[in-house]
Amino acid sequence: MMSDHDVQSALTEVESICKQKSIQLTPIRKLAFSLLLTAPNGLKAYELLDKIKLQKSSATPPTAYRALDFLLEHGFAHKISKLNTFVACKHLCHHADTPSFLLICPCCQNVTEYDNESMNHSLIDALAASGFRLMEKEIEITATCPGCLTLGR
């Protein structure tokens, strides 16, 4: 779980990126991002909506989906297809041509964003050498986390 300071730091960084790109970080988008930051296993869209409704009672499903679409489009969040959940991007530095490696623990469902620039380049180069181009921004890898390994899971 992220500390309040880390959440505030990430929010400040997203606000700065939005200003640089001249894109609008509405209060709902900011709230959705902060809720994702505090959910280490991610949130399903309707779980996010329920949490938004605690602060904005008039929120409807399109409210959550529009916020998620914005966050995904601008690299502030990732969709975990295996779990049908959304997580906040912890690095906020991904480029359209650089994948995010998302490690998903099958035991506890924890999602860890793994950032390794040399692995990114190696994958992209290997695909290009084979005549392929990566189409997805997220690469989901099932891997048991250190905590579950310690517990013998």
PDB file of N, CA and C in Angstrom, residues 27-39 42-56 59-72 77-78 84-88:
ATOM      1  N   PRO A  27     -11.423  16.621 -11.695  1.00  0.00           N
ATOM      2  CA  PRO A  27     -11.487  16.078 -10.333  1.00  0.00           C
ATOM      3  C   PRO A  27     -11.828  14.576 -10.304  1.00  0.00           C
ATOM      4  N   ILE A  28     -12.713  14.119 -11.197  1.00  0.00           N
ATOM      5  CA  ILE A  28     -13.065  12.689 -11.224  1.00  0.00           C
ATOM      6  C   ILE A  28     -11.881  11.852 -11.697  1.00  0.00           C
ATOM      7  N   ARG A  29     -11.158  12.307 -12.693  1.00  0.00           N
ATOM      8  CA  ARG A  29      -9.982  11.585 -13.187  1.00  0.00           C
ATOM      9  C   ARG A  29      -8.916  11.508 -12.099  1.00  0.00           C
ATOM     10  N   LYS A  30      -8.737  12.620 -11.407  1.00  0.00           N
ATOM     11  CA  LYS A  30      -7.754  12.662 -10.313  1.00  0.00           C
ATOM     12  C   LYS A  30      -8.175  11.718  -9.191  1.00  0.00           C
ATOM     13  N   LEU A  31      -9.461  11.711  -8.859  1.00  0.00           N
ATOM     14  CA  LEU A  31      -9.975  10.813  -7.821  1.00  0.00           C
ATOM     15  C   LEU A  31      -9.782   9.361  -8.241  1.00  0.00           C
ATOM     16  N   ALA A  32     -10.112   9.034  -9.492  1.00  0.00           N
ATOM     17  CA  ALA A  32      -9.959   7.662  -9.979  1.00  0.00           C
ATOM     18  C   ALA A  32      -8.498   7.229  -9.892  1.00  0.00           C
ATOM     19  N   PHE A  33      -7.591   8.103 -10.294  1.00  0.00           N
ATOM     20  CA  PHE A  33      -6.167   7.768 -10.230  1.00  0.00           C
ATOM     21  C   PHE A  33      -5.731   7.543  -8.779  1.00  0.00           C
ATOM     22  N   SER A  34      -6.157   8.408  -7.874  1.00  0.00           N
ATOM     23  CA  SER A  34      -5.752   8.254  -6.474  1.00  0.00           C
ATOM     24  C   SER A  34      -6.322   6.957  -5.884  1.00  0.00           C
ATOM     25  N   LEU A  35      -7.530   6.590  -6.283  1.00  0.00           N
ATOM     26  CA  LEU A  35      -8.119   5.331  -5.797  1.00  0.00           C
ATOM     27  C   LEU A  35      -7.342   4.126  -6.325  1.00  0.00           C
ATOM     28  N   LEU A  36      -6.921   4.188  -7.578  1.00  0.00           N
ATOM     29  CA  LEU A  36      -6.116   3.099  -8.127  1.00  0.00           C
ATOM     30  C   LEU A  36      -4.760   3.012  -7.433  1.00  0.00           C
ATOM     31  N   LEU A  37      -4.190   4.162  -7.101  1.00  0.00           N
ATOM     32  CA  LEU A  37      -2.893   4.169  -6.409  1.00  0.00           C
ATOM     33  C   LEU A  37      -2.953   3.436  -5.068  1.00  0.00           C
ATOM     34  N   THR A  38      -4.095   3.520  -4.407  1.00  0.00           N
ATOM     35  CA  THR A  38      -4.213   2.933  -3.069  1.00  0.00           C
ATOM     36  C   THR A  38      -4.766   1.509  -3.095  1.00  0.00           C
ATOM     37  N   ALA A  39      -4.914   0.941  -4.286  1.00  0.00           N
ATOM     38  CA  ALA A  39      -5.420  -0.431  -4.427  1.00  0.00           C
ATOM     39  C   ALA A  39      -4.311  -1.299  -5.014  1.00  0.00           C
ATOM     40  N   GLY A  42      -5.272  -3.646  -7.625  1.00  0.00           N
ATOM     41  CA  GLY A  42      -6.094  -3.056  -8.667  1.00  0.00           C
ATOM     42  C   GLY A  42      -7.565  -3.082  -8.305  1.00  0.00           C
ATOM     43  N   LEU A  43      -8.366  -2.505  -9.170  1.00  0.00           N
ATOM     44  CA  LEU A  43      -9.815  -2.439  -8.973  1.00  0.00           C
ATOM     45  C   LEU A  43     -10.518  -2.794 -10.266  1.00  0.00           C
ATOM     46  N   LYS A  44     -11.620  -3.491 -10.153  1.00  0.00           N
ATOM     47  CA  LYS A  44     -12.499  -3.697 -11.295  1.00  0.00           C
ATOM     48  C   LYS A  44     -13.241  -2.371 -11.507  1.00  0.00           C
ATOM     49  N   ALA A  45     -13.772  -2.162 -12.688  1.00  0.00           N
ATOM     50  CA  ALA A  45     -14.430  -0.890 -13.005  1.00  0.00           C
ATOM     51  C   ALA A  45     -15.562  -0.583 -12.026  1.00  0.00           C
ATOM     52  N   TYR A  46     -16.355  -1.583 -11.693  1.00  0.00           N
ATOM     53  CA  TYR A  46     -17.479  -1.323 -10.788  1.00  0.00           C
ATOM     54  C   TYR A  46     -17.022  -1.130  -9.341  1.00  0.00           C
ATOM     55  N   GLU A  47     -15.898  -1.720  -8.972  1.00  0.00           N
ATOM     56  CA  GLU A  47     -15.327  -1.437  -7.648  1.00  0.00           C
ATOM     57  C   GLU A  47     -14.861   0.013  -7.602  1.00  0.00           C
ATOM     58  N   LEU A  48     -14.245   0.456  -8.681  1.00  0.00           N
ATOM     59  CA  LEU A  48     -13.825   1.859  -8.755  1.00  0.00           C
ATOM     60  C   LEU A  48     -15.038   2.771  -8.676  1.00  0.00           C
ATOM     61  N   LEU A  49     -16.086   2.446  -9.412  1.00  0.00           N
ATOM     62  CA  LEU A  49     -17.308   3.248  -9.375  1.00  0.00           C
ATOM     63  C   LEU A  49     -17.860   3.329  -7.955  1.00  0.00           C
ATOM     64  N   ASP A  50     -17.905   2.203  -7.244  1.00  0.00           N
ATOM     65  CA  ASP A  50     -18.403   2.208  -5.858  1.00  0.00           C
ATOM     66  C   ASP A  50     -17.582   3.135  -4.977  1.00  0.00           C
ATOM     67  N   LYS A  51     -16.279   3.142  -5.168  1.00  0.00           N
ATOM     68  CA  LYS A  51     -15.406   4.012  -4.369  1.00  0.00           C
ATOM     69  C   LYS A  51     -15.589   5.483  -4.760  1.00  0.00           C
ATOM     70  N   ILE A  52     -15.770   5.737  -6.047  1.00  0.00           N
ATOM     71  CA  ILE A  52     -16.026   7.114  -6.494  1.00  0.00           C
ATOM     72  C   ILE A  52     -17.334   7.607  -5.892  1.00  0.00           C
ATOM     73  N   LYS A  53     -18.353   6.738  -5.872  1.00  0.00           N
ATOM     74  CA  LYS A  53     -19.676   7.111  -5.354  1.00  0.00           C
ATOM     75  C   LYS A  53     -19.630   7.521  -3.882  1.00  0.00           C
ATOM     76  N   LEU A  54     -18.647   7.029  -3.133  1.00  0.00           N
ATOM     77  CA  LEU A  54     -18.512   7.431  -1.735  1.00  0.00           C
ATOM     78  C   LEU A  54     -18.224   8.926  -1.612  1.00  0.00           C
ATOM     79  N   GLN A  55     -17.608   9.500  -2.650  1.00  0.00           N
ATOM     80  CA  GLN A  55     -17.293  10.928  -2.638  1.00  0.00           C
ATOM     81  C   GLN A  55     -18.156  11.736  -3.608  1.00  0.00           C
ATOM     82  N   LYS A  56     -18.624  11.084  -4.660  1.00  0.00           N
ATOM     83  CA  LYS A  56     -19.461  11.727  -5.688  1.00  0.00           C
ATOM     84  C   LYS A  56     -20.673  10.833  -5.898  1.00  0.00           C
ATOM     85  N   ALA A  59     -22.257   9.710  -9.301  1.00  0.00           N
ATOM     86  CA  ALA A  59     -21.444   9.029 -10.316  1.00  0.00           C
ATOM     87  C   ALA A  59     -22.195   7.835 -10.905  1.00  0.00           C
ATOM     88  N   THR A  60     -22.027   7.643 -12.201  1.00  0.00           N
ATOM     89  CA  THR A  60     -22.662   6.542 -12.921  1.00  0.00           C
ATOM     90  C   THR A  60     -21.568   5.713 -13.598  1.00  0.00           C
ATOM     91  N   PRO A  61     -21.900   4.526 -14.127  1.00  0.00           N
ATOM     92  CA  PRO A  61     -20.866   3.727 -14.788  1.00  0.00           C
ATOM     93  C   PRO A  61     -20.067   4.493 -15.851  1.00  0.00           C
ATOM     94  N   PRO A  62     -20.701   5.300 -16.697  1.00  0.00           N
ATOM     95  CA  PRO A  62     -19.878   6.041 -17.671  1.00  0.00           C
ATOM     96  C   PRO A  62     -18.843   6.966 -17.003  1.00  0.00           C
ATOM     97  N   THR A  63     -19.142   7.443 -15.816  1.00  0.00           N
ATOM     98  CA  THR A  63     -18.191   8.289 -15.081  1.00  0.00           C
ATOM     99  C   THR A  63     -16.894   7.528 -14.858  1.00  0.00           C
ATOM    100  N   ALA A  64     -17.009   6.307 -14.349  1.00  0.00           N
ATOM    101  CA  ALA A  64     -15.823   5.493 -14.065  1.00  0.00           C
ATOM    102  C   ALA A  64     -15.124   5.089 -15.355  1.00  0.00           C
ATOM    103  N   TYR A  65     -15.900   4.668 -16.349  1.00  0.00           N
ATOM    104  CA  TYR A  65     -15.292   4.223 -17.598  1.00  0.00           C
ATOM    105  C   TYR A  65     -14.587   5.355 -18.342  1.00  0.00           C
ATOM    106  N   ARG A  66     -15.155   6.545 -18.325  1.00  0.00           N
ATOM    107  CA  ARG A  66     -14.487   7.684 -18.983  1.00  0.00           C
ATOM    108  C   ARG A  66     -13.185   8.032 -18.266  1.00  0.00           C
ATOM    109  N   ALA A  67     -13.209   7.990 -16.936  1.00  0.00           N
ATOM    110  CA  ALA A  67     -11.990   8.265 -16.174  1.00  0.00           C
ATOM    111  C   ALA A  67     -10.928   7.207 -16.483  1.00  0.00           C
ATOM    112  N   LEU A  68     -11.334   5.937 -16.517  1.00  0.00           N
ATOM    113  CA  LEU A  68     -10.392   4.862 -16.832  1.00  0.00           C
ATOM    114  C   LEU A  68      -9.840   5.010 -18.245  1.00  0.00           C
ATOM    115  N   ASP A  69     -10.698   5.337 -19.204  1.00  0.00           N
ATOM    116  CA  ASP A  69     -10.242   5.532 -20.586  1.00  0.00           C
ATOM    117  C   ASP A  69      -9.165   6.614 -20.658  1.00  0.00           C
ATOM    118  N   PHE A  70      -9.382   7.712 -19.950  1.00  0.00           N
ATOM    119  CA  PHE A  70      -8.409   8.806 -19.921  1.00  0.00           C
ATOM    120  C   PHE A  70      -7.089   8.325 -19.320  1.00  0.00           C
ATOM    121  N   LEU A  71      -7.169   7.654 -18.170  1.00  0.00           N
ATOM    122  CA  LEU A  71      -5.963   7.195 -17.491  1.00  0.00           C
ATOM    123  C   LEU A  71      -5.187   6.191 -18.341  1.00  0.00           C
ATOM    124  N   LEU A  72      -5.898   5.293 -19.014  1.00  0.00           N
ATOM    125  CA  LEU A  72      -5.246   4.313 -19.886  1.00  0.00           C
ATOM    126  C   LEU A  72      -4.610   4.998 -21.099  1.00  0.00           C
ATOM    127  N   ALA A  77      -2.489   4.527 -16.117  1.00  0.00           N
ATOM    128  CA  ALA A  77      -3.040   3.284 -15.570  1.00  0.00           C
ATOM    129  C   ALA A  77      -2.846   2.173 -16.589  1.00  0.00           C
ATOM    130  N   HIS A  78      -2.962   0.945 -16.098  1.00  0.00           N
ATOM    131  CA  HIS A  78      -2.858  -0.243 -16.936  1.00  0.00           C
ATOM    132  C   HIS A  78      -4.077  -1.115 -16.699  1.00  0.00           C
ATOM    133  N   ASN A  84      -9.092  -8.745 -15.065  1.00  0.00           N
ATOM    134  CA  ASN A  84     -10.132  -7.766 -15.404  1.00  0.00           C
ATOM    135  C   ASN A  84     -10.152  -6.610 -14.403  1.00  0.00           C
ATOM    136  N   THR A  85      -8.957  -6.120 -14.107  1.00  0.00           N
ATOM    137  CA  THR A  85      -8.806  -5.012 -13.162  1.00  0.00           C
ATOM    138  C   THR A  85      -7.941  -3.923 -13.791  1.00  0.00           C
ATOM    139  N   PHE A  86      -7.882  -2.805 -13.091  1.00  0.00           N
ATOM    140  CA  PHE A  86      -7.078  -1.666 -13.504  1.00  0.00           C
ATOM    141  C   PHE A  86      -6.150  -1.300 -12.357  1.00  0.00           C
ATOM    142  N   VAL A  87      -4.917  -0.947 -12.681  1.00  0.00           N
ATOM    143  CA  VAL A  87      -3.941  -0.522 -11.674  1.00  0.00           C
ATOM    144  C   VAL A  87      -3.326   0.792 -12.119  1.00  0.00           C
ATOM    145  N   ALA A  88      -2.899   1.585 -11.154  1.00  0.00           N
ATOM    146  CA  ALA A  88      -2.196   2.830 -11.463  1.00  0.00           C
ATOM    147  C   ALA A  88      -0.805   2.496 -11.966  1.00  0.00           C
TER     148      ALA A  88
END
